[in-house]
Protein backbone atom coordinates (compact mmCIF):
# COMPACT_ATOMS: atom_id res chain seq x y z
CA UNK A 1 0.00 0.00 0.00
CA UNK A 2 2.89 2.38 -0.69
CA UNK A 3 2.63 5.58 -2.71
CA UNK A 4 4.68 6.27 -5.84
CA UNK A 5 5.24 9.59 -7.60
CA UNK A 6 7.24 10.68 -10.61
CA UNK A 7 7.78 13.72 -12.79
CA UNK A 8 9.75 14.39 -15.97
CA UNK A 9 10.05 17.67 -17.87
CA UNK A 10 10.16 17.25 -21.64
CA UNK A 11 12.28 20.34 -22.34
CA UNK A 12 15.22 18.81 -20.41
CA UNK A 13 15.70 22.07 -18.53
CA UNK A 14 15.84 22.25 -14.75
CA UNK A 15 12.57 22.75 -12.89
CA UNK A 16 11.48 22.59 -9.22
CA UNK A 17 11.35 18.79 -9.14
CA UNK A 18 11.69 18.67 -5.37
CA UNK A 19 8.66 20.89 -4.88
CA UNK A 20 6.57 18.92 -7.40
CA UNK A 21 7.44 15.54 -5.88
CA UNK A 22 6.82 16.79 -2.35
CA UNK A 23 3.35 17.99 -3.31
CA UNK A 24 2.53 14.62 -4.86
CA UNK A 25 3.98 12.61 -1.97
CA UNK A 26 2.07 14.65 0.61
CA UNK A 27 -1.12 13.71 -1.25
CA UNK A 28 -0.02 10.06 -1.04
CA UNK A 29 1.01 10.20 2.63
CA UNK A 30 -1.97 8.05 3.67
CA UNK A 31 -0.56 5.21 1.57
CA UNK A 32 2.78 5.19 3.36
CA UNK A 33 3.17 6.72 6.84
CA UNK A 34 6.49 5.09 7.81
CA UNK A 35 9.11 6.73 5.60
CA UNK A 36 9.57 8.62 2.35
CA UNK A 37 12.26 9.25 -0.21
CA UNK A 38 13.27 10.97 -3.43
CA UNK A 39 15.68 10.53 -6.32
CA UNK A 40 16.08 13.88 -8.08
CA UNK A 41 18.00 13.82 -11.36
CA UNK A 42 19.90 16.79 -12.71
CA UNK A 43 20.21 18.36 -9.27
CA UNK A 44 23.95 17.70 -8.95
CA UNK A 45 26.10 19.67 -11.39
CA UNK A 46 29.23 17.58 -10.90
CA UNK A 47 32.23 17.12 -13.18
CA UNK A 48 32.89 13.58 -14.35
CA UNK A 49 33.95 11.14 -11.59
CA UNK A 50 32.76 13.33 -8.72
CA UNK A 51 30.25 11.81 -6.32
CA UNK A 52 28.07 12.90 -3.44
CA UNK A 53 27.98 10.65 -0.39
CA UNK A 54 25.17 10.76 2.15
CA UNK A 55 26.33 9.13 5.36
CA UNK A 56 24.55 8.43 8.62
CA UNK A 57 26.79 9.40 11.55
CA UNK A 58 25.94 8.45 15.11
CA UNK A 59 26.30 11.19 17.71
CA UNK A 60 29.25 9.42 19.27
CA UNK A 61 32.54 11.03 20.23
CA UNK A 62 35.04 10.78 17.39
CA UNK A 63 32.64 9.26 14.85
CA UNK A 64 32.63 12.22 12.46
CA UNK A 65 36.37 12.85 12.86
CA UNK A 66 37.16 9.20 12.09
CA UNK A 67 34.93 9.36 9.04
CA UNK A 68 36.61 12.49 7.68
CA UNK A 69 40.03 10.98 8.31
CA UNK A 70 39.16 7.92 6.23
CA UNK A 71 37.55 9.99 3.48
CA UNK A 72 40.66 12.14 3.15
CA UNK A 73 42.68 8.96 2.57
CA UNK A 74 40.35 8.09 -0.31
CA UNK A 75 39.84 11.55 -1.79
CA UNK A 76 39.96 15.19 -0.76
CA UNK A 77 36.60 16.37 0.60
CA UNK A 78 35.46 19.13 -1.75
CA UNK A 79 32.16 20.08 -0.11
CA UNK A 80 30.52 19.01 3.13
CA UNK A 81 27.38 19.60 5.18
CA UNK A 82 26.04 18.09 8.41
CA UNK A 83 22.25 17.85 8.59
CA UNK A 84 20.51 17.29 11.91
CA UNK A 85 18.25 14.27 11.68
CA UNK A 86 15.99 12.18 13.90
CA UNK A 87 17.02 9.64 16.51
CA UNK A 88 20.65 9.26 17.56
CA UNK A 89 22.31 10.21 14.28
CA UNK A 90 22.83 13.00 11.76
CA UNK A 91 23.39 12.93 8.00
CA UNK A 92 26.79 14.01 6.67
CA UNK A 93 26.87 15.03 2.99
CA UNK A 94 30.16 15.38 1.15
CA UNK A 95 31.60 15.51 -2.36
CA UNK A 96 34.57 13.34 -3.31
CA UNK A 97 36.40 12.29 -6.48
CA UNK A 98 36.98 8.72 -7.69
CA UNK A 99 38.73 7.54 -10.84
CA UNK A 100 35.69 5.59 -12.07
CA UNK A 101 32.19 4.45 -11.11
CA UNK A 102 33.34 0.91 -10.30
CA UNK A 103 35.25 2.28 -7.29
CA UNK A 104 32.14 3.77 -5.68
CA UNK A 105 30.81 0.60 -4.07
CA UNK A 106 34.22 -0.50 -2.68
CA UNK A 107 34.57 3.01 -1.25
CA UNK A 108 31.18 2.70 0.43
CA UNK A 109 32.07 -0.73 1.82
CA UNK A 110 35.27 0.67 3.32
CA UNK A 111 33.37 3.50 5.00
CA UNK A 112 30.77 1.06 6.33
CA UNK A 113 33.54 -0.84 8.15
CA UNK A 114 33.93 2.14 10.50
CA UNK A 115 32.04 2.14 13.78
CA UNK A 116 29.05 4.46 14.17
CA UNK A 117 28.79 5.43 10.49
CA UNK A 118 26.89 3.94 7.55
CA UNK A 119 26.52 5.17 3.98
CA UNK A 120 22.98 5.90 2.86
CA UNK A 121 23.96 6.31 -0.79
CA UNK A 122 26.52 7.65 -3.23
CA UNK A 123 25.64 9.23 -6.58
CA UNK A 124 26.88 11.36 -9.46
CA UNK A 125 23.93 12.66 -11.50
CA UNK A 126 21.06 12.38 -9.02
CA UNK A 127 20.50 13.24 -5.39
CA UNK A 128 18.86 10.69 -3.14
CA UNK A 129 17.03 11.83 -0.02
CA UNK A 130 15.22 9.37 2.22
CA UNK A 131 14.36 9.10 5.89
CA UNK A 132 11.73 7.94 8.33
CA UNK A 133 8.73 10.07 9.21
CA UNK A 134 6.22 12.23 7.40
CA UNK A 135 6.84 13.72 3.98
CA UNK A 136 6.48 17.32 5.18
CA UNK A 137 9.07 16.77 7.93
CA UNK A 138 11.57 15.08 5.63
CA UNK A 139 11.08 17.77 2.98
CA UNK A 140 11.75 20.49 5.54
CA UNK A 141 14.72 18.70 7.13
CA UNK A 142 16.53 18.29 3.81
CA UNK A 143 15.15 21.41 2.08
CA UNK A 144 13.71 19.24 -0.70
CA UNK A 145 11.39 21.87 -2.26
CA UNK A 146 14.43 23.93 -3.27
CA UNK A 147 15.91 21.08 -5.33
CA UNK A 148 15.92 21.75 -9.06
CA UNK A 149 16.20 18.98 -11.62
CA UNK A 150 15.06 17.48 -14.90
CA UNK A 151 13.10 14.52 -13.53
CA UNK A 152 12.65 12.46 -10.41
CA UNK A 153 10.81 9.74 -8.52
CA UNK A 154 9.44 9.58 -5.00
CA UNK A 155 7.92 7.09 -2.59
CA UNK A 156 5.98 6.87 0.66
CA UNK A 157 6.35 3.54 2.44
CA UNK A 158 3.95 1.38 4.38
CA UNK A 159 6.19 -1.32 5.87
CA UNK A 160 4.81 -4.85 5.68
CA UNK A 161 7.77 -7.23 5.39
CA UNK A 162 10.81 -5.48 6.88
CA UNK A 163 11.96 -2.82 9.34
CA UNK A 164 11.37 0.91 9.40
CA UNK A 165 14.55 2.97 9.03
CA UNK A 166 16.16 5.08 6.33
CA UNK A 167 17.85 2.01 4.81
CA UNK A 168 14.54 0.27 4.24
CA UNK A 169 13.04 3.44 2.75
CA UNK A 170 12.83 3.83 -1.03
CA UNK A 171 14.33 4.63 -3.52
CA UNK A 172 17.03 1.99 -3.95
CA UNK A 173 19.88 2.43 -6.38
CA UNK A 174 22.11 0.23 -8.50
CA UNK A 175 25.87 0.23 -7.99
CA UNK A 176 26.20 -1.98 -11.07
CA UNK A 177 24.63 0.38 -13.62
CA UNK A 178 25.12 4.13 -12.97
CA UNK A 179 22.14 6.39 -12.30
CA UNK A 180 19.50 3.67 -11.88
CA UNK A 181 17.06 4.09 -8.99
CA UNK A 182 13.93 2.09 -8.18
CA UNK A 183 10.75 2.55 -6.17
CA UNK A 184 8.26 -0.28 -5.81
CA UNK A 185 4.77 -0.94 -4.49
CA UNK A 186 3.88 -4.50 -3.61
CA UNK A 187 5.63 -7.67 -2.53
CA UNK A 188 8.22 -9.80 -4.33
CA UNK A 189 7.12 -13.20 -3.09
CA UNK A 190 10.26 -15.06 -4.26
CA UNK A 191 12.59 -12.45 -2.75
CA UNK A 192 14.80 -14.96 -0.90
CA UNK A 193 15.07 -17.21 -3.95
CA UNK A 194 16.41 -14.19 -5.83
CA UNK A 195 18.63 -12.87 -3.06
CA UNK A 196 20.40 -16.10 -2.05
CA UNK A 197 22.10 -16.81 -5.41
CA UNK A 198 23.00 -13.12 -5.78
CA UNK A 199 24.75 -13.13 -2.40
CA UNK A 200 26.62 -16.30 -3.37
CA UNK A 201 27.87 -14.37 -6.40
CA UNK A 202 29.19 -11.62 -4.12
CA UNK A 203 26.37 -9.08 -4.19
CA UNK A 204 26.05 -7.08 -0.96
CA UNK A 205 22.61 -6.19 0.35
CA UNK A 206 22.05 -3.19 2.63
CA UNK A 207 18.61 -4.15 3.96
CA UNK A 208 15.94 -6.85 4.06
CA UNK A 209 13.56 -4.89 1.86
CA UNK A 210 12.47 -7.07 -1.06
CA UNK A 211 12.70 -4.10 -3.45
CA UNK A 212 16.48 -4.05 -3.11
CA UNK A 213 16.89 -7.24 -5.14
CA UNK A 214 15.60 -5.36 -8.21
CA UNK A 215 18.69 -3.13 -8.39
CA UNK A 216 21.00 -6.16 -8.37
PDB file of C-alpha atoms in Angstrom:
ATOM      1  CA  UNK A   1       0.000   0.000   0.000  1.00  0.00           C
ATOM      2  CA  UNK A   2       2.889   2.375  -0.691  1.00  0.00           C
ATOM      3  CA  UNK A   3       2.632   5.577  -2.710  1.00  0.00           C
ATOM      4  CA  UNK A   4       4.680   6.266  -5.843  1.00  0.00           C
ATOM      5  CA  UNK A   5       5.242   9.595  -7.595  1.00  0.00           C
ATOM      6  CA  UNK A   6       7.244  10.682 -10.610  1.00  0.00           C
ATOM      7  CA  UNK A   7       7.777  13.724 -12.790  1.00  0.00           C
ATOM      8  CA  UNK A   8       9.746  14.390 -15.971  1.00  0.00           C
ATOM      9  CA  UNK A   9      10.052  17.674 -17.867  1.00  0.00           C
ATOM     10  CA  UNK A  10      10.163  17.255 -21.638  1.00  0.00           C
ATOM     11  CA  UNK A  11      12.277  20.340 -22.340  1.00  0.00           C
ATOM     12  CA  UNK A  12      15.218  18.805 -20.412  1.00  0.00           C
ATOM     13  CA  UNK A  13      15.702  22.073 -18.532  1.00  0.00           C
ATOM     14  CA  UNK A  14      15.837  22.252 -14.748  1.00  0.00           C
ATOM     15  CA  UNK A  15      12.574  22.746 -12.895  1.00  0.00           C
ATOM     16  CA  UNK A  16      11.478  22.594  -9.217  1.00  0.00           C
ATOM     17  CA  UNK A  17      11.352  18.789  -9.143  1.00  0.00           C
ATOM     18  CA  UNK A  18      11.687  18.667  -5.366  1.00  0.00           C
ATOM     19  CA  UNK A  19       8.665  20.887  -4.884  1.00  0.00           C
ATOM     20  CA  UNK A  20       6.571  18.922  -7.395  1.00  0.00           C
ATOM     21  CA  UNK A  21       7.443  15.545  -5.878  1.00  0.00           C
ATOM     22  CA  UNK A  22       6.825  16.794  -2.346  1.00  0.00           C
ATOM     23  CA  UNK A  23       3.354  17.989  -3.309  1.00  0.00           C
ATOM     24  CA  UNK A  24       2.534  14.619  -4.861  1.00  0.00           C
ATOM     25  CA  UNK A  25       3.975  12.615  -1.967  1.00  0.00           C
ATOM     26  CA  UNK A  26       2.071  14.652   0.607  1.00  0.00           C
ATOM     27  CA  UNK A  27      -1.117  13.706  -1.250  1.00  0.00           C
ATOM     28  CA  UNK A  28      -0.016  10.059  -1.035  1.00  0.00           C
ATOM     29  CA  UNK A  29       1.011  10.201   2.626  1.00  0.00           C
ATOM     30  CA  UNK A  30      -1.969   8.052   3.670  1.00  0.00           C
ATOM     31  CA  UNK A  31      -0.558   5.214   1.569  1.00  0.00           C
ATOM     32  CA  UNK A  32       2.784   5.189   3.360  1.00  0.00           C
ATOM     33  CA  UNK A  33       3.173   6.716   6.835  1.00  0.00           C
ATOM     34  CA  UNK A  34       6.491   5.089   7.814  1.00  0.00           C
ATOM     35  CA  UNK A  35       9.106   6.735   5.596  1.00  0.00           C
ATOM     36  CA  UNK A  36       9.573   8.624   2.355  1.00  0.00           C
ATOM     37  CA  UNK A  37      12.257   9.252  -0.210  1.00  0.00           C
ATOM     38  CA  UNK A  38      13.274  10.973  -3.429  1.00  0.00           C
ATOM     39  CA  UNK A  39      15.685  10.531  -6.316  1.00  0.00           C
ATOM     40  CA  UNK A  40      16.082  13.884  -8.079  1.00  0.00           C
ATOM     41  CA  UNK A  41      17.999  13.824 -11.358  1.00  0.00           C
ATOM     42  CA  UNK A  42      19.897  16.787 -12.709  1.00  0.00           C
ATOM     43  CA  UNK A  43      20.214  18.364  -9.266  1.00  0.00           C
ATOM     44  CA  UNK A  44      23.953  17.705  -8.952  1.00  0.00           C
ATOM     45  CA  UNK A  45      26.104  19.675 -11.388  1.00  0.00           C
ATOM     46  CA  UNK A  46      29.230  17.580 -10.895  1.00  0.00           C
ATOM     47  CA  UNK A  47      32.235  17.125 -13.180  1.00  0.00           C
ATOM     48  CA  UNK A  48      32.886  13.576 -14.347  1.00  0.00           C
ATOM     49  CA  UNK A  49      33.952  11.138 -11.592  1.00  0.00           C
ATOM     50  CA  UNK A  50      32.758  13.333  -8.725  1.00  0.00           C
ATOM     51  CA  UNK A  51      30.253  11.813  -6.321  1.00  0.00           C
ATOM     52  CA  UNK A  52      28.074  12.902  -3.444  1.00  0.00           C
ATOM     53  CA  UNK A  53      27.983  10.652  -0.392  1.00  0.00           C
ATOM     54  CA  UNK A  54      25.174  10.757   2.150  1.00  0.00           C
ATOM     55  CA  UNK A  55      26.333   9.128   5.362  1.00  0.00           C
ATOM     56  CA  UNK A  56      24.545   8.434   8.623  1.00  0.00           C
ATOM     57  CA  UNK A  57      26.787   9.398  11.554  1.00  0.00           C
ATOM     58  CA  UNK A  58      25.936   8.450  15.112  1.00  0.00           C
ATOM     59  CA  UNK A  59      26.297  11.195  17.708  1.00  0.00           C
ATOM     60  CA  UNK A  60      29.252   9.423  19.270  1.00  0.00           C
ATOM     61  CA  UNK A  61      32.542  11.034  20.228  1.00  0.00           C
ATOM     62  CA  UNK A  62      35.043  10.779  17.389  1.00  0.00           C
ATOM     63  CA  UNK A  63      32.640   9.260  14.854  1.00  0.00           C
ATOM     64  CA  UNK A  64      32.634  12.219  12.462  1.00  0.00           C
ATOM     65  CA  UNK A  65      36.368  12.846  12.855  1.00  0.00           C
ATOM     66  CA  UNK A  66      37.159   9.199  12.095  1.00  0.00           C
ATOM     67  CA  UNK A  67      34.928   9.357   9.036  1.00  0.00           C
ATOM     68  CA  UNK A  68      36.606  12.490   7.684  1.00  0.00           C
ATOM     69  CA  UNK A  69      40.032  10.982   8.311  1.00  0.00           C
ATOM     70  CA  UNK A  70      39.162   7.920   6.233  1.00  0.00           C
ATOM     71  CA  UNK A  71      37.549   9.990   3.483  1.00  0.00           C
ATOM     72  CA  UNK A  72      40.661  12.136   3.148  1.00  0.00           C
ATOM     73  CA  UNK A  73      42.678   8.961   2.574  1.00  0.00           C
ATOM     74  CA  UNK A  74      40.353   8.086  -0.310  1.00  0.00           C
ATOM     75  CA  UNK A  75      39.843  11.553  -1.787  1.00  0.00           C
ATOM     76  CA  UNK A  76      39.957  15.193  -0.759  1.00  0.00           C
ATOM     77  CA  UNK A  77      36.604  16.373   0.596  1.00  0.00           C
ATOM     78  CA  UNK A  78      35.457  19.131  -1.754  1.00  0.00           C
ATOM     79  CA  UNK A  79      32.164  20.085  -0.109  1.00  0.00           C
ATOM     80  CA  UNK A  80      30.515  19.014   3.129  1.00  0.00           C
ATOM     81  CA  UNK A  81      27.383  19.598   5.180  1.00  0.00           C
ATOM     82  CA  UNK A  82      26.045  18.088   8.409  1.00  0.00           C
ATOM     83  CA  UNK A  83      22.251  17.848   8.586  1.00  0.00           C
ATOM     84  CA  UNK A  84      20.506  17.285  11.908  1.00  0.00           C
ATOM     85  CA  UNK A  85      18.248  14.270  11.683  1.00  0.00           C
ATOM     86  CA  UNK A  86      15.986  12.184  13.897  1.00  0.00           C
ATOM     87  CA  UNK A  87      17.023   9.641  16.505  1.00  0.00           C
ATOM     88  CA  UNK A  88      20.648   9.258  17.558  1.00  0.00           C
ATOM     89  CA  UNK A  89      22.309  10.206  14.278  1.00  0.00           C
ATOM     90  CA  UNK A  90      22.831  13.001  11.762  1.00  0.00           C
ATOM     91  CA  UNK A  91      23.393  12.931   7.999  1.00  0.00           C
ATOM     92  CA  UNK A  92      26.785  14.006   6.666  1.00  0.00           C
ATOM     93  CA  UNK A  93      26.874  15.031   2.991  1.00  0.00           C
ATOM     94  CA  UNK A  94      30.156  15.377   1.146  1.00  0.00           C
ATOM     95  CA  UNK A  95      31.596  15.510  -2.359  1.00  0.00           C
ATOM     96  CA  UNK A  96      34.566  13.336  -3.305  1.00  0.00           C
ATOM     97  CA  UNK A  97      36.404  12.287  -6.479  1.00  0.00           C
ATOM     98  CA  UNK A  98      36.983   8.722  -7.687  1.00  0.00           C
ATOM     99  CA  UNK A  99      38.731   7.542 -10.841  1.00  0.00           C
ATOM    100  CA  UNK A 100      35.695   5.586 -12.065  1.00  0.00           C
ATOM    101  CA  UNK A 101      32.192   4.449 -11.106  1.00  0.00           C
ATOM    102  CA  UNK A 102      33.344   0.910 -10.300  1.00  0.00           C
ATOM    103  CA  UNK A 103      35.251   2.277  -7.289  1.00  0.00           C
ATOM    104  CA  UNK A 104      32.138   3.774  -5.681  1.00  0.00           C
ATOM    105  CA  UNK A 105      30.807   0.602  -4.068  1.00  0.00           C
ATOM    106  CA  UNK A 106      34.219  -0.500  -2.680  1.00  0.00           C
ATOM    107  CA  UNK A 107      34.573   3.014  -1.253  1.00  0.00           C
ATOM    108  CA  UNK A 108      31.183   2.701   0.429  1.00  0.00           C
ATOM    109  CA  UNK A 109      32.069  -0.727   1.819  1.00  0.00           C
ATOM    110  CA  UNK A 110      35.273   0.673   3.315  1.00  0.00           C
ATOM    111  CA  UNK A 111      33.368   3.496   5.004  1.00  0.00           C
ATOM    112  CA  UNK A 112      30.770   1.059   6.329  1.00  0.00           C
ATOM    113  CA  UNK A 113      33.537  -0.836   8.147  1.00  0.00           C
ATOM    114  CA  UNK A 114      33.929   2.143  10.499  1.00  0.00           C
ATOM    115  CA  UNK A 115      32.036   2.135  13.778  1.00  0.00           C
ATOM    116  CA  UNK A 116      29.047   4.461  14.166  1.00  0.00           C
ATOM    117  CA  UNK A 117      28.787   5.425  10.492  1.00  0.00           C
ATOM    118  CA  UNK A 118      26.886   3.945   7.553  1.00  0.00           C
ATOM    119  CA  UNK A 119      26.525   5.167   3.985  1.00  0.00           C
ATOM    120  CA  UNK A 120      22.981   5.903   2.859  1.00  0.00           C
ATOM    121  CA  UNK A 121      23.962   6.312  -0.789  1.00  0.00           C
ATOM    122  CA  UNK A 122      26.515   7.646  -3.235  1.00  0.00           C
ATOM    123  CA  UNK A 123      25.641   9.226  -6.580  1.00  0.00           C
ATOM    124  CA  UNK A 124      26.877  11.355  -9.465  1.00  0.00           C
ATOM    125  CA  UNK A 125      23.934  12.656 -11.495  1.00  0.00           C
ATOM    126  CA  UNK A 126      21.065  12.385  -9.024  1.00  0.00           C
ATOM    127  CA  UNK A 127      20.497  13.241  -5.387  1.00  0.00           C
ATOM    128  CA  UNK A 128      18.857  10.687  -3.138  1.00  0.00           C
ATOM    129  CA  UNK A 129      17.031  11.833  -0.021  1.00  0.00           C
ATOM    130  CA  UNK A 130      15.215   9.365   2.222  1.00  0.00           C
ATOM    131  CA  UNK A 131      14.357   9.101   5.887  1.00  0.00           C
ATOM    132  CA  UNK A 132      11.732   7.943   8.334  1.00  0.00           C
ATOM    133  CA  UNK A 133       8.733  10.071   9.215  1.00  0.00           C
ATOM    134  CA  UNK A 134       6.224  12.231   7.400  1.00  0.00           C
ATOM    135  CA  UNK A 135       6.842  13.725   3.976  1.00  0.00           C
ATOM    136  CA  UNK A 136       6.481  17.317   5.185  1.00  0.00           C
ATOM    137  CA  UNK A 137       9.065  16.770   7.933  1.00  0.00           C
ATOM    138  CA  UNK A 138      11.573  15.080   5.626  1.00  0.00           C
ATOM    139  CA  UNK A 139      11.078  17.770   2.978  1.00  0.00           C
ATOM    140  CA  UNK A 140      11.753  20.494   5.539  1.00  0.00           C
ATOM    141  CA  UNK A 141      14.720  18.702   7.130  1.00  0.00           C
ATOM    142  CA  UNK A 142      16.532  18.292   3.810  1.00  0.00           C
ATOM    143  CA  UNK A 143      15.155  21.406   2.078  1.00  0.00           C
ATOM    144  CA  UNK A 144      13.714  19.241  -0.700  1.00  0.00           C
ATOM    145  CA  UNK A 145      11.391  21.875  -2.260  1.00  0.00           C
ATOM    146  CA  UNK A 146      14.429  23.930  -3.271  1.00  0.00           C
ATOM    147  CA  UNK A 147      15.908  21.083  -5.335  1.00  0.00           C
ATOM    148  CA  UNK A 148      15.923  21.753  -9.059  1.00  0.00           C
ATOM    149  CA  UNK A 149      16.198  18.980 -11.622  1.00  0.00           C
ATOM    150  CA  UNK A 150      15.060  17.478 -14.904  1.00  0.00           C
ATOM    151  CA  UNK A 151      13.096  14.522 -13.527  1.00  0.00           C
ATOM    152  CA  UNK A 152      12.652  12.460 -10.409  1.00  0.00           C
ATOM    153  CA  UNK A 153      10.812   9.739  -8.520  1.00  0.00           C
ATOM    154  CA  UNK A 154       9.444   9.584  -4.996  1.00  0.00           C
ATOM    155  CA  UNK A 155       7.922   7.087  -2.589  1.00  0.00           C
ATOM    156  CA  UNK A 156       5.980   6.873   0.664  1.00  0.00           C
ATOM    157  CA  UNK A 157       6.346   3.543   2.445  1.00  0.00           C
ATOM    158  CA  UNK A 158       3.946   1.376   4.379  1.00  0.00           C
ATOM    159  CA  UNK A 159       6.195  -1.316   5.867  1.00  0.00           C
ATOM    160  CA  UNK A 160       4.812  -4.848   5.684  1.00  0.00           C
ATOM    161  CA  UNK A 161       7.770  -7.229   5.388  1.00  0.00           C
ATOM    162  CA  UNK A 162      10.813  -5.484   6.883  1.00  0.00           C
ATOM    163  CA  UNK A 163      11.955  -2.817   9.335  1.00  0.00           C
ATOM    164  CA  UNK A 164      11.374   0.914   9.401  1.00  0.00           C
ATOM    165  CA  UNK A 165      14.553   2.972   9.034  1.00  0.00           C
ATOM    166  CA  UNK A 166      16.157   5.081   6.327  1.00  0.00           C
ATOM    167  CA  UNK A 167      17.855   2.014   4.806  1.00  0.00           C
ATOM    168  CA  UNK A 168      14.542   0.267   4.237  1.00  0.00           C
ATOM    169  CA  UNK A 169      13.036   3.436   2.750  1.00  0.00           C
ATOM    170  CA  UNK A 170      12.832   3.829  -1.035  1.00  0.00           C
ATOM    171  CA  UNK A 171      14.334   4.630  -3.524  1.00  0.00           C
ATOM    172  CA  UNK A 172      17.032   1.992  -3.947  1.00  0.00           C
ATOM    173  CA  UNK A 173      19.875   2.434  -6.382  1.00  0.00           C
ATOM    174  CA  UNK A 174      22.110   0.228  -8.496  1.00  0.00           C
ATOM    175  CA  UNK A 175      25.872   0.234  -7.986  1.00  0.00           C
ATOM    176  CA  UNK A 176      26.198  -1.979 -11.072  1.00  0.00           C
ATOM    177  CA  UNK A 177      24.635   0.380 -13.621  1.00  0.00           C
ATOM    178  CA  UNK A 178      25.118   4.129 -12.974  1.00  0.00           C
ATOM    179  CA  UNK A 179      22.140   6.386 -12.302  1.00  0.00           C
ATOM    180  CA  UNK A 180      19.495   3.675 -11.884  1.00  0.00           C
ATOM    181  CA  UNK A 181      17.058   4.087  -8.987  1.00  0.00           C
ATOM    182  CA  UNK A 182      13.931   2.093  -8.176  1.00  0.00           C
ATOM    183  CA  UNK A 183      10.748   2.554  -6.167  1.00  0.00           C
ATOM    184  CA  UNK A 184       8.256  -0.284  -5.807  1.00  0.00           C
ATOM    185  CA  UNK A 185       4.765  -0.939  -4.488  1.00  0.00           C
ATOM    186  CA  UNK A 186       3.877  -4.504  -3.615  1.00  0.00           C
ATOM    187  CA  UNK A 187       5.632  -7.673  -2.531  1.00  0.00           C
ATOM    188  CA  UNK A 188       8.223  -9.797  -4.327  1.00  0.00           C
ATOM    189  CA  UNK A 189       7.122 -13.205  -3.094  1.00  0.00           C
ATOM    190  CA  UNK A 190      10.260 -15.056  -4.262  1.00  0.00           C
ATOM    191  CA  UNK A 191      12.593 -12.452  -2.745  1.00  0.00           C
ATOM    192  CA  UNK A 192      14.802 -14.960  -0.902  1.00  0.00           C
ATOM    193  CA  UNK A 193      15.071 -17.212  -3.948  1.00  0.00           C
ATOM    194  CA  UNK A 194      16.407 -14.188  -5.832  1.00  0.00           C
ATOM    195  CA  UNK A 195      18.627 -12.869  -3.059  1.00  0.00           C
ATOM    196  CA  UNK A 196      20.396 -16.105  -2.047  1.00  0.00           C
ATOM    197  CA  UNK A 197      22.099 -16.806  -5.406  1.00  0.00           C
ATOM    198  CA  UNK A 198      22.999 -13.125  -5.782  1.00  0.00           C
ATOM    199  CA  UNK A 199      24.746 -13.133  -2.402  1.00  0.00           C
ATOM    200  CA  UNK A 200      26.619 -16.296  -3.367  1.00  0.00           C
ATOM    201  CA  UNK A 201      27.872 -14.371  -6.398  1.00  0.00           C
ATOM    202  CA  UNK A 202      29.191 -11.623  -4.116  1.00  0.00           C
ATOM    203  CA  UNK A 203      26.375  -9.080  -4.187  1.00  0.00           C
ATOM    204  CA  UNK A 204      26.048  -7.079  -0.959  1.00  0.00           C
ATOM    205  CA  UNK A 205      22.607  -6.186   0.347  1.00  0.00           C
ATOM    206  CA  UNK A 206      22.053  -3.194   2.632  1.00  0.00           C
ATOM    207  CA  UNK A 207      18.608  -4.154   3.956  1.00  0.00           C
ATOM    208  CA  UNK A 208      15.941  -6.846   4.058  1.00  0.00           C
ATOM    209  CA  UNK A 209      13.562  -4.890   1.856  1.00  0.00           C
ATOM    210  CA  UNK A 210      12.467  -7.068  -1.058  1.00  0.00           C
ATOM    211  CA  UNK A 211      12.704  -4.105  -3.448  1.00  0.00           C
ATOM    212  CA  UNK A 212      16.480  -4.049  -3.107  1.00  0.00           C
ATOM    213  CA  UNK A 213      16.893  -7.244  -5.138  1.00  0.00           C
ATOM    214  CA  UNK A 214      15.600  -5.364  -8.206  1.00  0.00           C
ATOM    215  CA  UNK A 215      18.690  -3.134  -8.387  1.00  0.00           C
ATOM    216  CA  UNK A 216      20.997  -6.161  -8.370  1.00  0.00           C
TER     217      UNK A 216
END
